[in-house]
XYZ file of N, CA and C in Angstrom:
273
model
N 12.736 5.420 -8.902
C 12.485 4.258 -7.764
C 14.219 4.279 -7.122
N 14.280 4.062 -6.017
C 15.639 3.579 -5.796
C 16.034 2.153 -5.370
N 17.243 2.131 -5.267
C 17.617 0.615 -5.511
C 16.695 -0.110 -4.139
N 16.641 0.256 -2.945
C 15.918 -0.150 -2.190
C 14.674 -1.142 -2.386
N 13.989 0.061 -2.993
C 12.314 -0.432 -3.479
C 12.534 -1.530 -4.761
N 13.587 -1.315 -5.602
C 13.535 -2.200 -6.455
C 14.078 -3.984 -6.086
N 14.893 -3.444 -4.770
C 15.335 -4.959 -4.415
C 13.948 -5.558 -3.564
N 13.205 -4.727 -3.112
C 12.212 -5.384 -2.299
C 11.001 -5.879 -3.458
N 10.774 -5.347 -4.521
C 9.720 -5.462 -5.508
C 10.547 -7.126 -6.327
N 11.785 -7.167 -6.318
C 12.598 -8.444 -6.865
C 12.077 -9.466 -5.741
N 12.282 -9.199 -4.518
C 11.711 -10.272 -3.406
C 10.537 -10.736 -3.683
N 9.828 -9.740 -3.639
C 8.384 -9.916 -3.875
C 7.658 -11.355 -5.014
N 8.510 -10.359 -6.173
C 8.432 -11.035 -7.308
C 8.684 -12.588 -7.089
N 9.921 -12.936 -6.909
C 10.499 -13.954 -6.574
C 9.911 -15.212 -5.500
N 9.192 -14.427 -4.523
C 8.498 -14.802 -3.482
C 7.143 -15.632 -4.145
N 6.402 -14.784 -5.054
C 5.527 -15.064 -5.543
C 5.563 -16.053 -6.509
N 6.442 -16.122 -7.357
C 6.885 -17.162 -8.335
C 7.206 -18.542 -7.721
N 7.647 -18.433 -6.442
C 8.092 -19.511 -5.708
C 6.492 -20.030 -5.382
N 5.837 -19.278 -4.450
C 4.615 -19.895 -4.235
C 3.749 -20.359 -5.472
N 4.037 -19.687 -6.537
C 2.907 -20.077 -7.422
C 3.359 -21.489 -8.362
N 4.686 -21.444 -8.326
C 5.314 -22.947 -8.706
C 4.783 -24.147 -7.820
N 4.826 -23.714 -6.233
C 4.699 -24.657 -5.554
C 2.983 -25.007 -5.978
N 2.247 -24.242 -5.686
C 0.778 -24.411 -5.945
C 0.250 -25.085 -7.190
N 0.966 -24.685 -8.473
C 1.158 -25.620 -9.633
C 1.323 -27.210 -9.002
N 2.477 -27.242 -8.502
C 2.860 -28.778 -8.201
C 1.938 -29.500 -7.383
N 1.367 -28.724 -6.552
C 0.372 -29.424 -5.614
C -1.246 -29.575 -6.105
N -1.574 -28.353 -6.525
C -3.046 -28.062 -6.963
C -3.045 -27.168 -8.209
N -3.030 -27.823 -9.385
C -2.883 -27.125 -10.354
C -4.406 -26.312 -11.048
N -5.298 -26.824 -10.742
C -6.572 -25.818 -10.807
C -6.635 -24.598 -9.995
N -6.198 -24.653 -8.614
C -5.777 -23.686 -7.839
C -4.943 -22.734 -8.290
N -3.949 -23.092 -9.030
C -2.839 -22.316 -8.938
C -3.144 -21.157 -10.500
N -4.209 -21.816 -11.045
C -4.544 -20.935 -12.444
C -5.667 -20.104 -11.809
N -6.069 -19.999 -10.616
C -6.952 -18.955 -10.173
C -6.041 -17.985 -9.636
N -4.955 -18.283 -9.022
C -4.055 -17.270 -8.399
C -3.413 -16.456 -9.401
N -3.050 -17.369 -10.595
C -2.482 -16.573 -11.782
C -3.251 -15.517 -12.436
N -4.477 -15.832 -12.435
C -5.200 -14.892 -12.944
C -5.638 -13.800 -11.825
N -5.803 -14.018 -10.649
C -5.957 -13.027 -9.869
C -4.658 -12.301 -10.094
N -3.606 -12.529 -9.912
C -2.007 -11.833 -9.964
C -2.042 -11.219 -11.479
N -2.771 -11.828 -12.591
C -2.769 -11.142 -13.709
C -3.652 -9.794 -13.790
N -4.858 -9.921 -13.133
C -5.694 -8.826 -12.964
C -5.218 -7.813 -11.970
N -5.062 -8.200 -10.783
C -4.864 -6.951 -10.213
C -3.164 -6.618 -10.144
N -2.270 -7.136 -10.555
C -0.978 -6.413 -10.627
C -0.610 -5.211 -10.730
N -1.319 -4.361 -11.861
C -1.741 -3.133 -12.470
C -1.906 -2.321 -11.115
N -2.651 -3.033 -10.284
C -3.602 -2.022 -9.433
C -2.528 -2.165 -7.896
N -1.498 -2.892 -7.768
C -0.901 -2.943 -6.495
C -0.014 -1.703 -5.907
N 0.085 -1.122 -6.777
C 0.949 0.041 -6.379
C 0.043 1.306 -6.163
N -1.295 1.058 -6.227
C -2.237 1.874 -5.635
C -2.628 2.260 -4.438
N -2.708 0.577 -3.859
C -3.018 0.581 -2.434
C -2.706 1.592 -1.646
N -1.435 1.874 -1.613
C -0.719 2.926 -0.639
C -1.670 4.159 -0.647
N -1.713 4.768 -1.696
C -2.446 5.629 -2.028
C -3.796 5.858 -1.316
N -4.544 4.592 -1.808
C -6.043 4.649 -1.111
C -5.864 4.705 0.452
N -4.992 4.130 1.100
C -4.621 3.881 2.695
C -4.587 5.098 2.823
N -3.705 5.817 2.301
C -3.384 7.640 2.669
C -4.623 8.186 2.543
N -5.568 8.071 1.411
C -6.642 8.854 1.192
C -7.839 8.656 2.313
N -7.957 7.310 2.546
C -8.781 6.963 3.495
C -8.599 6.986 4.978
N -7.070 7.146 5.347
C -7.088 7.640 6.537
C -7.070 9.555 6.698
N -6.670 10.284 5.699
C -6.972 11.292 5.368
C -8.788 11.476 5.595
N -9.606 10.908 4.946
C -10.512 11.092 5.426
C -11.151 10.864 6.612
N -10.631 9.762 7.516
C -10.897 9.393 8.841
C -10.719 10.496 9.366
N -9.452 11.168 9.356
C -9.085 12.169 9.934
C -9.442 13.328 10.343
N -10.059 13.682 9.003
C -10.836 14.893 9.003
C -12.491 14.875 9.366
N -13.015 13.797 9.134
C -14.372 13.475 9.180
C -14.567 13.322 10.379
N -13.514 13.002 11.527
C -13.694 12.389 12.961
C -13.268 13.499 13.831
N -13.124 14.958 13.218
C -13.051 15.781 13.968
C -11.787 15.831 14.706
N -10.792 14.981 14.399
C -9.491 14.982 15.254
C -8.741 16.299 14.668
N -8.826 17.265 13.901
C -8.203 18.288 13.414
C -8.500 19.244 14.451
N -9.670 19.264 14.825
C -10.295 20.242 15.907
C -9.706 19.918 16.847
N -9.864 18.865 17.157
C -9.292 18.147 18.755
C -7.809 18.293 18.950
N -7.001 18.285 17.887
C -5.523 18.999 18.224
C -5.151 20.308 17.514
N -6.379 20.982 17.565
C -6.175 22.264 16.989
C -5.223 22.603 15.793
N -5.236 21.977 14.796
C -4.814 22.119 13.589
C -5.490 23.220 12.970
N -5.042 24.486 12.499
C -5.615 25.555 12.042
C -5.531 25.406 10.904
N -5.945 26.133 10.002
C -5.781 26.059 8.375
C -4.525 26.785 7.757
N -3.411 26.486 8.556
C -2.420 27.485 7.970
C -1.028 26.543 7.318
N -0.256 27.013 6.537
C 0.583 26.115 5.947
C 1.517 25.289 6.958
N 1.754 26.038 8.366
C 2.834 25.189 9.036
C 1.902 23.955 9.566
N 0.636 24.021 9.821
C 0.184 22.896 10.197
C -0.373 21.503 9.302
N -0.369 22.382 8.063
C -0.755 21.503 6.883
C 0.473 20.468 6.724
N 1.781 21.308 6.700
C 3.137 20.634 6.332
C 2.956 19.575 7.689
N 2.914 19.984 9.324
C 2.640 18.954 10.071
C 2.130 17.705 9.596
N 0.638 17.897 9.378
C -0.371 17.194 8.964
C 0.365 15.980 7.968
N 1.027 16.634 6.987
C 1.426 15.846 5.826
C 2.974 15.148 6.377
N 3.578 15.439 7.393
C 5.098 15.059 7.964
C 4.256 13.601 8.655
N 3.211 13.718 9.522
C 2.523 12.742 9.861
C 2.101 11.362 9.245
N 1.625 11.999 8.101
C 0.894 11.184 7.448
C 1.940 10.012 6.256
N 2.922 10.908 6.370
C 4.435 10.283 5.654
C 4.902 9.351 6.651
N 4.964 9.638 7.703
C 5.590 8.668 8.998
C 4.798 7.804 9.128
N 3.552 7.642 8.939
C 2.405 6.059 9.159
C 2.657 5.865 7.967
N 2.913 6.454 7.169
C 2.823 5.656 5.477
C 4.058 4.735 5.404
N 5.469 5.156 6.050
C 6.637 4.366 5.881
C 6.886 3.270 6.442
N 5.827 3.133 7.613
C 6.044 1.794 8.662
C 5.274 0.434 7.807
């Protein structure tokens, strides 16, 4: 992981802690539910981008877009498709 990713994670964790603190102060019973949700789903959060990429690849191939754009089954076009998904995933 590079420094940019670590800074992003740090900011997200500070923001989550701040929101959790405010919710505990305002409504403690609701904050307990948020805390349970965060504890359960925290290990899976970094998998969401891979699910998004997998789903878009399935949509791309199932909707015959690869035939419409004449993507043949050679290495050059596979690299092109990979670059396209990588560009979309960075946004």
